[in-house]
CSV table of C-alpha atoms in Angstrom, one decimal:
chain,number,residue,atom,x,y,z
C,823,UNK,CA,0.0,0.0,0.0
C,824,UNK,CA,1.4,3.4,-1.0
C,825,UNK,CA,2.3,5.8,1.9
C,826,UNK,CA,1.5,9.5,1.9
C,827,UNK,CA,5.1,10.1,0.8
C,828,UNK,CA,4.4,8.3,-2.5
C,829,UNK,CA,1.1,10.0,-3.3
C,830,UNK,CA,1.1,12.6,-6.1
C,831,UNK,CA,4.8,12.1,-6.7
C,832,UNK,CA,4.7,10.8,-10.2
C,833,UNK,CA,7.7,11.7,-12.3
C,834,UNK,CA,7.6,15.2,-13.7
C,835,UNK,CA,10.1,18.0,-14.5
C,836,UNK,CA,9.9,19.3,-10.9
C,837,UNK,CA,11.1,16.1,-9.3
C,838,UNK,CA,12.8,14.0,-11.9
C,839,UNK,CA,15.5,15.1,-14.4
C,840,UNK,CA,18.0,12.7,-16.1
C,841,UNK,CA,21.6,13.8,-15.7
C,842,UNK,CA,23.5,14.5,-18.9
C,843,UNK,CA,26.6,16.6,-19.7
C,844,UNK,CA,24.7,17.8,-22.8
C,845,UNK,CA,23.0,20.2,-20.4
C,846,UNK,CA,26.3,22.0,-19.7
C,847,UNK,CA,26.7,23.2,-23.2
C,848,UNK,CA,23.0,24.1,-23.5
C,849,UNK,CA,23.2,26.2,-20.3
C,850,UNK,CA,26.5,27.8,-21.4
C,851,UNK,CA,25.0,28.8,-24.7
C,852,UNK,CA,22.0,30.3,-22.9
C,853,UNK,CA,23.7,32.1,-20.1
C,854,UNK,CA,27.1,33.0,-21.7
C,855,UNK,CA,26.2,33.0,-25.5
C,856,UNK,CA,29.0,35.4,-26.5
C,857,UNK,CA,31.7,34.0,-24.1
C,858,UNK,CA,34.7,32.4,-25.9
C,859,UNK,CA,34.3,28.6,-25.9
C,860,UNK,CA,36.9,27.4,-28.5
C,861,UNK,CA,40.3,28.6,-29.5
C,862,UNK,CA,42.0,26.6,-32.3
C,863,UNK,CA,44.9,28.4,-34.1
C,864,UNK,CA,43.2,31.5,-35.5
C,865,UNK,CA,39.7,30.1,-35.0
C,866,UNK,CA,37.5,31.6,-32.2
C,867,UNK,CA,34.0,30.4,-31.4
C,868,UNK,CA,31.5,31.4,-28.8
C,869,UNK,CA,29.3,29.0,-26.8
C,870,UNK,CA,26.3,29.8,-28.8
C,871,UNK,CA,28.2,29.0,-32.0
C,872,UNK,CA,29.6,25.8,-30.5
C,873,UNK,CA,26.1,24.7,-29.4
C,874,UNK,CA,24.6,25.5,-32.8
C,875,UNK,CA,27.3,23.5,-34.6
C,876,UNK,CA,26.9,20.5,-32.3
C,877,UNK,CA,23.2,20.5,-33.0
C,878,UNK,CA,23.8,20.8,-36.7
C,879,UNK,CA,26.1,17.7,-36.5
C,880,UNK,CA,23.3,15.8,-34.6
C,881,UNK,CA,20.8,16.7,-37.3
C,882,UNK,CA,23.2,15.7,-40.1
C,883,UNK,CA,23.8,12.4,-38.5
C,884,UNK,CA,20.1,11.9,-37.9
C,885,UNK,CA,19.4,12.5,-41.6
C,886,UNK,CA,21.9,9.7,-42.3
C,887,UNK,CA,19.7,7.4,-40.2
C,888,UNK,CA,21.9,7.5,-37.1
C,889,UNK,CA,19.9,7.2,-33.9
C,890,UNK,CA,19.7,5.4,-30.5
C,891,UNK,CA,22.1,2.5,-30.2
C,892,UNK,CA,24.1,3.3,-33.3
C,893,UNK,CA,27.9,3.9,-33.1
C,894,UNK,CA,29.8,6.9,-34.5
C,895,UNK,CA,33.5,6.3,-34.4
C,896,UNK,CA,36.0,9.2,-34.6
C,897,UNK,CA,39.8,9.2,-35.2
C,898,UNK,CA,40.5,12.9,-34.4
C,899,UNK,CA,43.0,15.0,-32.5
C,900,UNK,CA,41.8,17.6,-30.0
C,901,UNK,CA,40.2,19.7,-32.7
C,902,UNK,CA,36.9,21.6,-32.8
C,903,UNK,CA,35.4,18.6,-34.7
C,904,UNK,CA,36.2,16.4,-31.8
C,905,UNK,CA,34.6,18.8,-29.3
C,906,UNK,CA,31.5,19.0,-31.5
C,907,UNK,CA,31.3,15.2,-31.8
C,908,UNK,CA,31.3,14.9,-28.0
C,909,UNK,CA,28.0,16.7,-27.9
C,910,UNK,CA,26.5,16.2,-31.4
C,911,UNK,CA,26.8,12.4,-31.5
C,912,UNK,CA,25.0,11.8,-28.1
C,913,UNK,CA,22.3,14.3,-29.0
C,914,UNK,CA,21.1,11.8,-31.5
C,915,UNK,CA,21.0,9.0,-28.9
C,916,UNK,CA,24.0,7.3,-30.6
C,917,UNK,CA,27.2,6.2,-29.0
C,918,UNK,CA,30.5,8.1,-29.5
C,919,UNK,CA,33.4,5.7,-30.0
C,920,UNK,CA,36.7,7.7,-29.7
C,921,UNK,CA,39.5,5.7,-31.2
C,922,UNK,CA,43.0,6.3,-29.9
C,923,UNK,CA,45.1,8.0,-32.7
C,924,UNK,CA,48.2,6.1,-31.6
C,925,UNK,CA,46.8,2.6,-32.4
C,926,UNK,CA,47.9,0.7,-35.4
C,927,UNK,CA,45.7,-0.2,-38.4
C,928,UNK,CA,44.8,-3.7,-37.2
C,929,UNK,CA,43.6,-2.5,-33.8
C,930,UNK,CA,41.7,0.4,-35.4
C,931,UNK,CA,40.0,-2.1,-37.8
C,932,UNK,CA,39.2,-4.4,-34.9
C,933,UNK,CA,37.7,-1.5,-32.9
C,934,UNK,CA,35.5,-0.4,-35.8
C,935,UNK,CA,34.2,-4.0,-36.1
C,936,UNK,CA,33.7,-4.4,-32.4
C,937,UNK,CA,31.8,-1.1,-32.2
C,938,UNK,CA,29.8,-1.9,-35.4
C,939,UNK,CA,30.5,1.6,-36.5
C,940,UNK,CA,27.9,3.1,-38.8
C,941,UNK,CA,29.8,6.4,-39.3
C,942,UNK,CA,33.5,7.3,-39.1
C,943,UNK,CA,34.8,10.8,-38.8
C,944,UNK,CA,38.5,10.9,-39.4
C,945,UNK,CA,41.1,13.6,-39.6
C,946,UNK,CA,43.3,13.7,-42.8
C,947,UNK,CA,46.3,13.6,-40.5
C,948,UNK,CA,45.6,9.9,-39.7
C,949,UNK,CA,44.6,8.8,-43.2
C,950,UNK,CA,47.5,6.4,-43.7
C,951,UNK,CA,46.5,4.2,-40.8
C,952,UNK,CA,42.8,4.7,-41.2
C,953,UNK,CA,42.9,3.8,-44.9
C,954,UNK,CA,44.5,0.5,-44.1
C,955,UNK,CA,42.1,-0.1,-41.2
C,956,UNK,CA,39.1,0.4,-43.5
C,957,UNK,CA,40.4,-2.3,-45.8
C,958,UNK,CA,40.9,-4.7,-42.9
C,959,UNK,CA,37.6,-4.0,-41.2
C,960,UNK,CA,34.5,-6.1,-42.0
C,961,UNK,CA,32.2,-3.2,-41.2
C,962,UNK,CA,32.0,-0.4,-43.8
C,963,UNK,CA,31.1,2.9,-42.1
C,964,UNK,CA,30.1,6.0,-43.9
C,965,UNK,CA,33.3,8.0,-43.8
C,966,UNK,CA,33.4,11.8,-43.2
C,967,UNK,CA,36.8,13.6,-43.6
C,968,UNK,CA,37.8,16.3,-41.2
C,969,UNK,CA,40.4,18.5,-42.8
C,970,UNK,CA,42.0,20.5,-39.9
C,971,UNK,CA,43.3,23.8,-41.3
C,972,UNK,CA,46.0,23.8,-38.5
C,973,UNK,CA,47.5,20.6,-40.0
C,974,UNK,CA,49.8,21.2,-43.0
C,975,UNK,CA,51.3,17.7,-43.3
C,976,UNK,CA,50.7,14.7,-45.6
C,977,UNK,CA,47.4,12.9,-45.8
C,978,UNK,CA,44.4,12.3,-48.0
C,979,UNK,CA,40.7,12.3,-47.8
C,980,UNK,CA,39.1,8.9,-47.6
C,981,UNK,CA,35.4,9.6,-47.6
C,982,UNK,CA,32.9,11.1,-50.0
C,983,UNK,CA,32.2,14.2,-48.0
C,984,UNK,CA,34.2,16.7,-45.9
C,985,UNK,CA,33.0,17.5,-42.3
C,986,UNK,CA,32.1,21.2,-43.0
C,987,UNK,CA,30.1,20.2,-46.1
C,988,UNK,CA,28.4,17.5,-44.0
C,989,UNK,CA,27.3,20.0,-41.4
C,990,UNK,CA,26.0,22.4,-44.0
C,991,UNK,CA,23.5,19.8,-45.2
C,992,UNK,CA,21.5,19.8,-41.9
C,993,UNK,CA,19.5,21.8,-39.5
C,994,UNK,CA,19.6,21.6,-35.6
C,995,UNK,CA,18.4,18.5,-33.7
C,996,UNK,CA,17.6,17.2,-30.2
C,997,UNK,CA,19.4,15.4,-27.3
C,998,UNK,CA,20.0,11.6,-25.7
C,999,UNK,CA,23.1,8.6,-25.8
C,1000,UNK,CA,26.4,7.5,-24.4
C,1001,UNK,CA,30.1,7.3,-25.1
C,1002,UNK,CA,32.7,4.6,-25.5
C,1003,UNK,CA,36.4,4.7,-25.9
C,1004,UNK,CA,39.0,2.4,-27.5
C,1005,UNK,CA,41.5,3.3,-24.9
C,1006,UNK,CA,44.9,1.7,-25.3
C,1007,UNK,CA,43.9,-1.9,-24.7
C,1008,UNK,CA,45.5,-4.7,-26.6
C,1009,UNK,CA,43.6,-6.8,-29.1
C,1010,UNK,CA,43.6,-9.8,-26.8
C,1011,UNK,CA,42.0,-7.7,-24.0
C,1012,UNK,CA,39.3,-6.5,-26.5
C,1013,UNK,CA,38.7,-10.1,-27.6
C,1014,UNK,CA,38.2,-11.2,-24.0
C,1015,UNK,CA,35.8,-8.3,-23.4
C,1016,UNK,CA,33.9,-9.2,-26.5
C,1017,UNK,CA,33.5,-12.9,-25.4
C,1018,UNK,CA,32.0,-11.6,-22.2
C,1019,UNK,CA,29.8,-9.2,-24.2
C,1020,UNK,CA,31.3,-6.2,-22.4
C,1021,UNK,CA,32.4,-2.8,-23.5
C,1022,UNK,CA,34.0,0.1,-21.6
C,1023,UNK,CA,31.2,2.6,-21.5
C,1024,UNK,CA,30.7,6.1,-20.0
C,1025,UNK,CA,27.0,6.9,-19.9
C,1026,UNK,CA,25.4,10.4,-19.6
C,1027,UNK,CA,24.8,10.2,-15.8
C,1028,UNK,CA,28.3,9.0,-15.2
C,1029,UNK,CA,29.9,11.7,-17.4
C,1030,UNK,CA,27.7,14.3,-15.6
C,1031,UNK,CA,28.7,13.2,-12.1
C,1032,UNK,CA,32.4,12.9,-13.1
C,1033,UNK,CA,32.4,16.4,-14.5
C,1034,UNK,CA,30.7,17.8,-11.3
C,1035,UNK,CA,33.2,15.9,-9.1
C,1036,UNK,CA,36.1,17.6,-10.7
C,1037,UNK,CA,34.7,21.1,-10.3
C-alpha cells in the first residue's frame, strides 16, 4: 500500500530530471552566449556558435539514419570537430566511439568492427592508418573527412564528404546517448571483453557526475 510520501509524486520536470553533460553546453549557450568557448589556431568560437554546430552535427547524423544505439567512431585529434562530436553524437541518442590515434591499423579495424561503426569521422592527419584499417575492417562505415586547417602535413581524404560540407546539409536536432572509448587496450584484451559481451562505457549520468566531481 502506498504511503503518503508516495502520493502525487509521479515523475515530472519538478522532481525528476535525467543527468546529462549535454545540459552543460546548452546552459552555457543560454547564459554565456558570446563567451569564448573554443580557440584553435586563429579560430575563435563562442558558446552559442559551439552549441549550434553540435546541434547541426546531430541533425546531419540523424538525416543519415543515425539514432539510438548506433555507433559513430572518430579518429580525431583535440580539434573543434572532436569537441562537436562529444555533444553532437550523443544528441542523436547514438554512441560516440573515440579511437585512440596512436593505435595501429589492425587495432583500429578491430575496434571499428567491435563497435559496429555506422559512421567514421576521421582527420586527414591519420589517413594512412585509417585507410589500411578500412580495408581490414569487416564493417564499412560512412566516412566523413575532417580537414583540420592547422594541420599542414601529408594525408588524404578517404570519404565522400568533408566535415564542414556534411554540417551544411543539416538543421539543428535534439538530445540523448552515451560514449565509449577504444583506450589503449591490446587486441587480446578487447577479444576477452567481446567474449564476455562487455564494452567500456561512459553513460550520460556517469559523465555528468564525473564532471561535477572535478569542479
